[in-house]
Amino acid sequence: MQAMKLHNKVALVTGAGRGIGRAIALAFAREGADVALTARTAAEIEQVAAEVTALGRSAEALPVDLSDRAQATGLPGRVARHFPAVDILVNNAGIGSSANPRRIADYDDGFWDLSIAVNLTAPYLLTKALVPAMTERGWGRVINMASVAGKRGLLAAGAYTATKHGLIGLTRTAALETAGTGVTINAICPGATRTVMLLRRLQVDAELRGEPVDKMEANVNPLGRLLEPAEIAELAVYLASDDARGMTGQALNLSGGSTMH
Ligand code: NAP
């Protein structure tokens, strides 16, 4: 039997109630990790915790609103009540642009602040809180869920693209600052992946362009199909594993070929 890639590691996965975060939590558990799961919707993370437990690993569902700075800074302490240390931090929770799709001249300032808080400030606060102990132990992983929208513009998505570009910047600087300590810090840049967030975005794009959703879906990338959350999770497993110890500060596209630079 092949050895499990994350045997006895502890992972904190934000936004783990559905979509990409859920897929990562389950893939990590299959590779032998215990998982702390967070999101606002308790029922969703409790369901994922039950799925992780069924795979034979420990899981804790910790409801948190990461737009609230006090809750974000309090999260590591809550995780520490259940697990001895966090080896792998996955900053995956995010809010998309489709909840409030406006051009910058007409942007909603409250939505801007909310997007910065969830997509950029929360990853910064969790990195700041958890990475020092990783460097002390000489092993750690941070995986930031950016986006291909962290490398290019997207109509009516000013806050989303700005936060995802920012998250890649945070990834690169944090990687430089931890280089050589046994900690690696990388970003994944998914393209369109079949989740609640993406299906809402496709609807917005279809309306902006006056095209049917199924045509948008077929033209979403050169492969002509949406990616599945499990495909993103495979890359997260690799980055979290020892196999990826030589890679840090990268922002890896996994986008069905929609981005080729
Ligand atoms: P999703 O299905 O909407 O899941 C988002 C997760 O984040 C949920 O568990 C959500 O739970 C949590 N979340 C949102 N706001 C939160 C808050 N204030 N506090 C705590 N948790 C919060 O979206 P997804 O597509 O899986 O997205 C996951 C990540 O991938 C995001 O960072 C997204 O930007 C990125 N991404 C996705 C795609 C795509 O095509 N799907 C492409 C590129 C990048 P609650 O609502 O219960 O809080």
mmCIF file of C-alpha atoms and ligand atoms in Angstrom:
data_model
loop_
_atom_site.group_PDB
_atom_site.id
_atom_site.type_symbol
_atom_site.label_atom_id
_atom_site.label_comp_id
_atom_site.label_asym_id
_atom_site.label_seq_id
_atom_site.Cartn_x
_atom_site.Cartn_y
_atom_site.Cartn_z
ATOM 1 C CA MET A 1 0.000 0.000 0.000
ATOM 2 C CA GLN A 2 1.244 3.495 -0.833
ATOM 3 C CA ALA A 3 2.135 5.660 2.201
ATOM 4 C CA MET A 4 -0.320 8.429 2.985
ATOM 5 C CA LYS A 5 1.060 11.824 2.017
ATOM 6 C CA LEU A 6 -0.179 13.785 5.038
ATOM 7 C CA HIS A 7 -0.055 11.133 7.736
ATOM 8 C CA ASN A 8 -0.875 12.623 11.178
ATOM 9 C CA LYS A 9 -0.595 16.224 9.965
ATOM 10 C CA VAL A 10 -3.148 18.749 11.242
ATOM 11 C CA ALA A 11 -4.747 21.093 8.722
ATOM 12 C CA LEU A 12 -6.868 24.191 9.248
ATOM 13 C CA VAL A 13 -9.063 24.703 6.182
ATOM 14 C CA THR A 14 -11.145 27.885 5.992
ATOM 15 C CA GLY A 15 -14.313 27.914 3.916
ATOM 16 C CA ALA A 16 -14.505 24.156 4.298
ATOM 17 C CA GLY A 17 -18.282 23.805 4.265
ATOM 18 C CA ARG A 18 -18.705 23.364 0.531
ATOM 19 C CA GLY A 19 -17.003 23.711 -2.832
ATOM 20 C CA ILE A 20 -13.204 23.719 -3.049
ATOM 21 C CA GLY A 21 -12.619 23.890 0.732
ATOM 22 C CA ARG A 22 -14.782 20.825 1.371
ATOM 23 C CA ALA A 23 -12.957 18.894 -1.358
ATOM 24 C CA ILE A 24 -9.586 19.833 0.167
ATOM 25 C CA ALA A 25 -10.669 18.796 3.673
ATOM 26 C CA LEU A 26 -11.789 15.389 2.397
ATOM 27 C CA ALA A 27 -8.708 14.870 0.218
ATOM 28 C CA PHE A 28 -6.438 15.765 3.170
ATOM 29 C CA ALA A 29 -8.308 13.312 5.421
ATOM 30 C CA ARG A 30 -7.907 10.560 2.817
ATOM 31 C CA GLU A 31 -4.153 11.258 2.953
ATOM 32 C CA GLY A 32 -4.111 10.854 6.740
ATOM 33 C CA ALA A 33 -4.598 14.408 8.060
ATOM 34 C CA ASP A 34 -6.836 15.611 10.886
ATOM 35 C CA VAL A 35 -8.786 18.717 9.949
ATOM 36 C CA ALA A 36 -10.166 21.846 11.625
ATOM 37 C CA LEU A 37 -13.005 23.143 9.452
ATOM 38 C CA THR A 38 -14.326 26.693 9.442
ATOM 39 C CA ALA A 39 -17.066 28.704 7.751
ATOM 40 C CA ARG A 40 -20.068 30.697 8.972
ATOM 41 C CA THR A 41 -22.649 27.989 8.231
ATOM 42 C CA ALA A 42 -22.328 25.508 11.100
ATOM 43 C CA ALA A 43 -24.532 22.851 9.476
ATOM 44 C CA GLU A 44 -22.251 22.654 6.415
ATOM 45 C CA ILE A 45 -18.975 22.274 8.328
ATOM 46 C CA GLU A 46 -20.584 19.801 10.740
ATOM 47 C CA GLN A 47 -21.600 17.696 7.737
ATOM 48 C CA VAL A 48 -18.045 17.801 6.341
ATOM 49 C CA ALA A 49 -16.671 16.977 9.808
ATOM 50 C CA ALA A 50 -18.870 13.864 9.821
ATOM 51 C CA GLU A 51 -17.491 12.903 6.383
ATOM 52 C CA VAL A 52 -13.904 13.364 7.632
ATOM 53 C CA THR A 53 -14.631 11.281 10.718
ATOM 54 C CA ALA A 54 -16.077 8.546 8.505
ATOM 55 C CA LEU A 55 -12.685 8.458 6.773
ATOM 56 C CA GLY A 56 -11.096 7.639 10.138
ATOM 57 C CA ARG A 57 -9.583 11.022 10.944
ATOM 58 C CA SER A 58 -10.365 13.664 13.599
ATOM 59 C CA ALA A 59 -12.327 16.749 12.620
ATOM 60 C CA GLU A 60 -13.591 19.830 14.438
ATOM 61 C CA ALA A 61 -16.185 22.154 12.962
ATOM 62 C CA LEU A 62 -15.478 25.681 14.210
ATOM 63 C CA PRO A 63 -18.026 28.252 12.990
ATOM 64 C CA VAL A 64 -16.426 31.650 12.389
ATOM 65 C CA ASP A 65 -17.141 34.814 10.451
ATOM 66 C CA LEU A 66 -13.758 35.778 9.007
ATOM 67 C CA SER A 67 -14.987 39.244 8.053
ATOM 68 C CA ASP A 68 -14.881 39.989 11.808
ATOM 69 C CA ARG A 69 -11.278 40.726 12.818
ATOM 70 C CA ALA A 70 -11.804 39.624 16.427
ATOM 71 C CA GLN A 71 -13.225 36.280 15.278
ATOM 72 C CA ALA A 72 -10.378 35.807 12.793
ATOM 73 C CA THR A 73 -7.708 36.523 15.415
ATOM 74 C CA GLY A 74 -9.497 34.294 17.918
ATOM 75 C CA LEU A 75 -9.599 31.290 15.570
ATOM 76 C CA PRO A 76 -6.059 29.895 16.185
ATOM 77 C CA GLY A 77 -6.762 29.771 19.936
ATOM 78 C CA ARG A 78 -9.979 27.824 19.303
ATOM 79 C CA VAL A 79 -8.136 25.378 17.037
ATOM 80 C CA ALA A 80 -5.460 24.918 19.737
ATOM 81 C CA ARG A 81 -8.102 23.614 22.153
ATOM 82 C CA HIS A 82 -8.598 20.594 19.875
ATOM 83 C CA PHE A 83 -5.258 20.024 18.124
ATOM 84 C CA PRO A 84 -1.652 20.214 19.363
ATOM 85 C CA ALA A 85 -0.469 22.323 16.401
ATOM 86 C CA VAL A 86 -1.462 23.425 12.904
ATOM 87 C CA ASP A 87 0.902 21.987 10.293
ATOM 88 C CA ILE A 88 -1.031 23.078 7.204
ATOM 89 C CA LEU A 89 -3.033 26.294 6.830
ATOM 90 C CA VAL A 90 -5.355 26.533 3.830
ATOM 91 C CA ASN A 91 -6.693 30.056 3.378
ATOM 92 C CA ASN A 92 -9.570 29.102 1.132
ATOM 93 C CA ALA A 93 -12.610 31.054 2.398
ATOM 94 C CA GLY A 94 -13.566 33.772 -0.004
ATOM 95 C CA ILE A 95 -16.401 35.845 -1.322
ATOM 96 C CA GLY A 96 -16.891 36.338 -5.017
ATOM 97 C CA SER A 97 -17.944 39.356 -6.979
ATOM 98 C CA SER A 98 -21.321 38.077 -8.048
ATOM 99 C CA ALA A 99 -22.989 39.070 -4.763
ATOM 100 C CA ASN A 100 -22.551 42.723 -5.808
ATOM 101 C CA PRO A 101 -21.308 42.981 -9.407
ATOM 102 C CA ARG A 102 -20.671 46.661 -10.133
ATOM 103 C CA ARG A 103 -18.095 48.560 -12.114
ATOM 104 C CA ILE A 104 -15.582 50.524 -10.040
ATOM 105 C CA ALA A 105 -17.183 53.924 -10.742
ATOM 106 C CA ASP A 106 -20.339 52.611 -9.112
ATOM 107 C CA TYR A 107 -18.741 50.312 -6.518
ATOM 108 C CA ASP A 108 -20.296 49.568 -3.131
ATOM 109 C CA ASP A 109 -17.756 50.652 -0.469
ATOM 110 C CA GLY A 110 -19.155 48.278 2.127
ATOM 111 C CA PHE A 111 -18.746 45.340 -0.239
ATOM 112 C CA TRP A 112 -15.193 46.478 -0.982
ATOM 113 C CA ASP A 113 -14.355 46.452 2.748
ATOM 114 C CA LEU A 114 -16.037 43.077 3.249
ATOM 115 C CA SER A 115 -14.109 41.533 0.334
ATOM 116 C CA ILE A 116 -10.777 42.851 1.657
ATOM 117 C CA ALA A 117 -11.570 41.519 5.146
ATOM 118 C CA VAL A 118 -12.476 37.974 4.057
ATOM 119 C CA ASN A 119 -10.234 37.455 1.020
ATOM 120 C CA LEU A 120 -7.085 39.259 2.152
ATOM 121 C CA THR A 121 -7.033 40.372 5.813
ATOM 122 C CA ALA A 122 -8.136 36.996 7.212
ATOM 123 C CA PRO A 123 -5.360 35.093 5.355
ATOM 124 C CA TYR A 124 -2.862 37.716 6.579
ATOM 125 C CA LEU A 125 -4.024 37.386 10.212
ATOM 126 C CA LEU A 126 -3.989 33.572 10.144
ATOM 127 C CA THR A 127 -0.582 33.470 8.469
ATOM 128 C CA LYS A 128 0.794 35.904 11.055
ATOM 129 C CA ALA A 129 -0.634 33.858 13.926
ATOM 130 C CA LEU A 130 0.255 30.342 12.753
ATOM 131 C CA VAL A 131 3.479 30.524 10.741
ATOM 132 C CA PRO A 132 5.876 31.350 13.634
ATOM 133 C CA ALA A 133 5.096 28.009 15.334
ATOM 134 C CA MET A 134 5.568 26.219 11.978
ATOM 135 C CA THR A 135 9.013 27.754 11.525
ATOM 136 C CA GLU A 136 9.916 26.804 15.112
ATOM 137 C CA ARG A 137 8.947 23.188 14.392
ATOM 138 C CA GLY A 138 10.829 23.319 11.072
ATOM 139 C CA TRP A 139 7.879 22.158 8.963
ATOM 140 C CA GLY A 140 4.749 23.848 7.700
ATOM 141 C CA ARG A 141 2.591 24.621 4.718
ATOM 142 C CA VAL A 142 0.426 27.579 3.813
ATOM 143 C CA ILE A 143 -1.782 27.280 0.752
ATOM 144 C CA ASN A 144 -3.655 30.395 -0.312
ATOM 145 C CA MET A 145 -6.629 30.021 -2.628
ATOM 146 C CA ALA A 146 -6.120 32.896 -5.053
ATOM 147 C CA SER A 147 -7.617 32.759 -8.560
ATOM 148 C CA VAL A 148 -6.776 33.365 -12.189
ATOM 149 C CA ALA A 149 -8.508 36.661 -11.311
ATOM 150 C CA GLY A 150 -5.376 37.345 -9.229
ATOM 151 C CA LYS A 151 -3.473 37.705 -12.499
ATOM 152 C CA ARG A 152 -5.866 39.626 -14.731
ATOM 153 C CA GLY A 153 -8.871 41.943 -14.625
ATOM 154 C CA LEU A 154 -12.479 40.818 -14.571
ATOM 155 C CA LEU A 155 -15.440 43.037 -15.380
ATOM 156 C CA ALA A 156 -17.521 44.157 -12.390
ATOM 157 C CA ALA A 157 -15.195 42.371 -9.963
ATOM 158 C CA GLY A 158 -12.889 45.151 -8.699
ATOM 159 C CA ALA A 159 -12.697 43.969 -5.082
ATOM 160 C CA TYR A 160 -12.351 40.314 -6.037
ATOM 161 C CA THR A 161 -9.500 40.884 -8.499
ATOM 162 C CA ALA A 162 -7.748 43.345 -6.148
ATOM 163 C CA THR A 163 -7.909 40.921 -3.204
ATOM 164 C CA LYS A 164 -6.729 37.966 -5.271
ATOM 165 C CA HIS A 165 -3.796 39.980 -6.699
ATOM 166 C CA GLY A 166 -3.081 41.008 -3.098
ATOM 167 C CA LEU A 167 -3.201 37.436 -1.858
ATOM 168 C CA ILE A 168 -0.561 36.453 -4.416
ATOM 169 C CA GLY A 169 1.610 39.332 -3.161
ATOM 170 C CA LEU A 170 1.158 38.159 0.429
ATOM 171 C CA THR A 171 2.079 34.623 -0.659
ATOM 172 C CA ARG A 172 5.313 35.736 -2.322
ATOM 173 C CA THR A 173 6.498 37.926 0.561
ATOM 174 C CA ALA A 174 5.601 35.356 3.219
ATOM 175 C CA ALA A 175 7.449 32.725 1.158
ATOM 176 C CA LEU A 176 10.577 34.886 1.016
ATOM 177 C CA GLU A 177 10.410 35.524 4.749
ATOM 178 C CA THR A 178 10.134 31.801 5.587
ATOM 179 C CA ALA A 179 12.460 30.409 2.918
ATOM 180 C CA GLY A 180 14.808 27.766 4.293
ATOM 181 C CA THR A 181 12.804 27.125 7.479
ATOM 182 C CA GLY A 182 10.946 24.035 6.262
ATOM 183 C CA VAL A 183 7.806 26.096 5.703
ATOM 184 C CA THR A 184 6.527 26.634 2.168
ATOM 185 C CA ILE A 185 3.884 29.152 1.162
ATOM 186 C CA ASN A 186 2.166 28.903 -2.205
ATOM 187 C CA ALA A 187 -1.027 30.005 -3.921
ATOM 188 C CA ILE A 188 -3.372 28.055 -6.165
ATOM 189 C CA CYS A 189 -5.054 30.035 -8.921
ATOM 190 C CA PRO A 190 -8.109 28.074 -9.990
ATOM 191 C CA GLY A 191 -10.055 28.890 -13.095
ATOM 192 C CA ALA A 192 -13.794 28.275 -13.277
ATOM 193 C CA THR A 193 -14.598 25.420 -10.899
ATOM 194 C CA ARG A 194 -18.062 23.972 -10.311
ATOM 195 C CA THR A 195 -19.113 25.550 -6.973
ATOM 196 C CA VAL A 196 -21.918 27.763 -5.644
ATOM 197 C CA MET A 197 -19.685 30.821 -6.081
ATOM 198 C CA LEU A 198 -18.805 30.071 -9.704
ATOM 199 C CA LEU A 199 -22.328 29.188 -10.786
ATOM 200 C CA ARG A 200 -23.493 32.601 -9.489
ATOM 201 C CA ARG A 201 -20.644 34.302 -11.359
ATOM 202 C CA LEU A 202 -21.501 32.513 -14.605
ATOM 203 C CA GLN A 203 -25.052 33.828 -14.259
ATOM 204 C CA VAL A 204 -23.715 37.398 -13.881
ATOM 205 C CA ASP A 205 -21.365 37.006 -16.872
ATOM 206 C CA ALA A 206 -24.188 35.580 -18.983
ATOM 207 C CA GLU A 207 -26.305 38.652 -18.189
ATOM 208 C CA LEU A 208 -23.412 41.100 -18.785
ATOM 209 C CA ARG A 209 -22.668 39.545 -22.171
ATOM 210 C CA GLY A 210 -26.217 38.636 -23.155
ATOM 211 C CA GLU A 211 -25.231 34.999 -23.701
ATOM 212 C CA PRO A 212 -26.858 31.803 -22.372
ATOM 213 C CA VAL A 213 -25.184 30.171 -19.359
ATOM 214 C CA ASP A 214 -24.511 26.862 -21.163
ATOM 215 C CA LYS A 215 -22.625 28.737 -23.913
ATOM 216 C CA MET A 216 -20.589 30.590 -21.271
ATOM 217 C CA GLU A 217 -19.783 27.246 -19.632
ATOM 218 C CA ALA A 218 -18.643 25.663 -22.899
ATOM 219 C CA ASN A 219 -16.349 28.646 -23.620
ATOM 220 C CA VAL A 220 -14.994 28.972 -20.104
ATOM 221 C CA ASN A 221 -11.553 27.602 -21.008
ATOM 222 C CA PRO A 222 -9.852 25.669 -23.812
ATOM 223 C CA LEU A 223 -10.927 22.358 -22.249
ATOM 224 C CA GLY A 224 -14.542 23.425 -22.696
ATOM 225 C CA ARG A 225 -15.665 22.333 -19.234
ATOM 226 C CA LEU A 226 -15.745 23.504 -15.656
ATOM 227 C CA LEU A 227 -13.138 22.018 -13.322
ATOM 228 C CA GLU A 228 -14.370 19.975 -10.379
ATOM 229 C CA PRO A 229 -13.421 20.911 -6.771
ATOM 230 C CA ALA A 230 -11.666 17.541 -6.371
ATOM 231 C CA GLU A 231 -9.241 18.494 -9.163
ATOM 232 C CA ILE A 232 -8.179 21.592 -7.195
ATOM 233 C CA ALA A 233 -7.862 19.477 -4.049
ATOM 234 C CA GLU A 234 -5.309 17.196 -5.762
ATOM 235 C CA LEU A 235 -2.973 20.163 -6.234
ATOM 236 C CA ALA A 236 -3.513 21.210 -2.603
ATOM 237 C CA VAL A 237 -2.509 17.691 -1.467
ATOM 238 C CA TYR A 238 0.661 17.910 -3.541
ATOM 239 C CA LEU A 239 1.578 21.359 -2.171
ATOM 240 C CA ALA A 240 0.918 20.169 1.386
ATOM 241 C CA SER A 241 3.039 17.049 0.963
ATOM 242 C CA ASP A 242 6.781 16.564 1.368
ATOM 243 C CA ASP A 243 6.987 16.039 -2.403
ATOM 244 C CA ALA A 244 6.522 19.811 -2.854
ATOM 245 C CA ARG A 245 9.257 20.858 -0.380
ATOM 246 C CA GLY A 246 11.207 22.555 -3.172
ATOM 247 C CA MET A 247 8.379 24.842 -4.206
ATOM 248 C CA THR A 248 7.590 28.120 -2.459
ATOM 249 C CA GLY A 249 6.259 31.547 -3.424
ATOM 250 C CA GLN A 250 4.429 30.200 -6.456
ATOM 251 C CA ALA A 251 0.978 31.058 -7.784
ATOM 252 C CA LEU A 252 -0.021 27.986 -9.760
ATOM 253 C CA ASN A 253 -2.728 28.168 -12.399
ATOM 254 C CA LEU A 254 -5.144 25.250 -12.478
ATOM 255 C CA SER A 255 -7.585 26.589 -14.972
ATOM 256 C CA GLY A 256 -8.245 24.263 -17.891
ATOM 257 C CA GLY A 257 -5.786 26.329 -19.910
ATOM 258 C CA SER A 258 -7.650 29.631 -19.491
ATOM 259 C CA THR A 259 -4.385 31.297 -18.405
ATOM 260 C CA MET A 260 -1.136 30.513 -20.210
ATOM 261 C CA HIS A 261 1.393 32.911 -18.740
HETATM 262 P P1 NAP B 1 -18.084 28.641 -2.200
HETATM 263 O O1 NAP B 1 -18.677 27.348 -2.633
HETATM 264 O O2 NAP B 1 -18.925 29.848 -2.165
HETATM 265 O O3 NAP B 1 -17.400 28.405 -0.771
HETATM 266 C C1 NAP B 1 -16.850 29.486 -0.058
HETATM 267 C C2 NAP B 1 -16.561 29.065 1.356
HETATM 268 O O4 NAP B 1 -16.073 30.202 2.079
HETATM 269 C C3 NAP B 1 -17.806 28.577 2.069
HETATM 270 O O5 NAP B 1 -17.525 27.503 2.939
HETATM 271 C C4 NAP B 1 -18.220 29.827 2.853
HETATM 272 O O6 NAP B 1 -19.006 29.441 3.963
HETATM 273 C C5 NAP B 1 -16.865 30.404 3.239
HETATM 274 N N1 NAP B 1 -16.969 31.816 3.594
HETATM 275 C C6 NAP B 1 -17.467 32.820 2.837
HETATM 276 N N2 NAP B 1 -17.503 33.956 3.539
HETATM 277 C C7 NAP B 1 -17.010 33.677 4.778
HETATM 278 C C8 NAP B 1 -16.817 34.427 5.964
HETATM 279 N N3 NAP B 1 -17.162 35.728 6.045
HETATM 280 N N4 NAP B 1 -16.292 33.819 7.049
HETATM 281 C C9 NAP B 1 -15.968 32.506 7.004
HETATM 282 N N5 NAP B 1 -16.140 31.729 5.919
HETATM 283 C C10 NAP B 1 -16.665 32.315 4.813
HETATM 284 O O7 NAP B 1 -16.843 29.016 -3.099
HETATM 285 P P2 NAP B 1 -15.650 28.192 -3.794
HETATM 286 O O8 NAP B 1 -15.821 28.382 -5.245
HETATM 287 O O9 NAP B 1 -15.485 26.843 -3.211
HETATM 288 O O10 NAP B 1 -14.444 29.145 -3.349
HETATM 289 C C11 NAP B 1 -13.373 28.755 -2.496
HETATM 290 C C12 NAP B 1 -12.175 29.635 -2.807
HETATM 291 O O11 NAP B 1 -11.750 29.384 -4.145
HETATM 292 C C13 NAP B 1 -12.476 31.136 -2.726
HETATM 293 O O12 NAP B 1 -11.396 31.818 -2.136
HETATM 294 C C14 NAP B 1 -12.604 31.536 -4.183
HETATM 295 O O13 NAP B 1 -12.312 32.892 -4.390
HETATM 296 C C15 NAP B 1 -11.596 30.609 -4.828
HETATM 297 N N6 NAP B 1 -11.812 30.420 -6.269
HETATM 298 C C16 NAP B 1 -12.913 29.781 -6.738
HETATM 299 C C17 NAP B 1 -13.078 29.617 -8.105
HETATM 300 C C18 NAP B 1 -14.274 28.914 -8.696
HETATM 301 O O14 NAP B 1 -14.405 28.912 -9.933
HETATM 302 N N7 NAP B 1 -15.125 28.286 -7.909
HETATM 303 C C19 NAP B 1 -12.115 30.106 -8.996
HETATM 304 C C20 NAP B 1 -11.001 30.770 -8.473
HETATM 305 C C21 NAP B 1 -10.854 30.909 -7.108
HETATM 306 P P3 NAP B 1 -20.150 30.353 4.626
HETATM 307 O O15 NAP B 1 -20.887 31.052 3.527
HETATM 308 O O16 NAP B 1 -20.957 29.357 5.385
HETATM 309 O O17 NAP B 1 -19.408 31.282 5.534
#
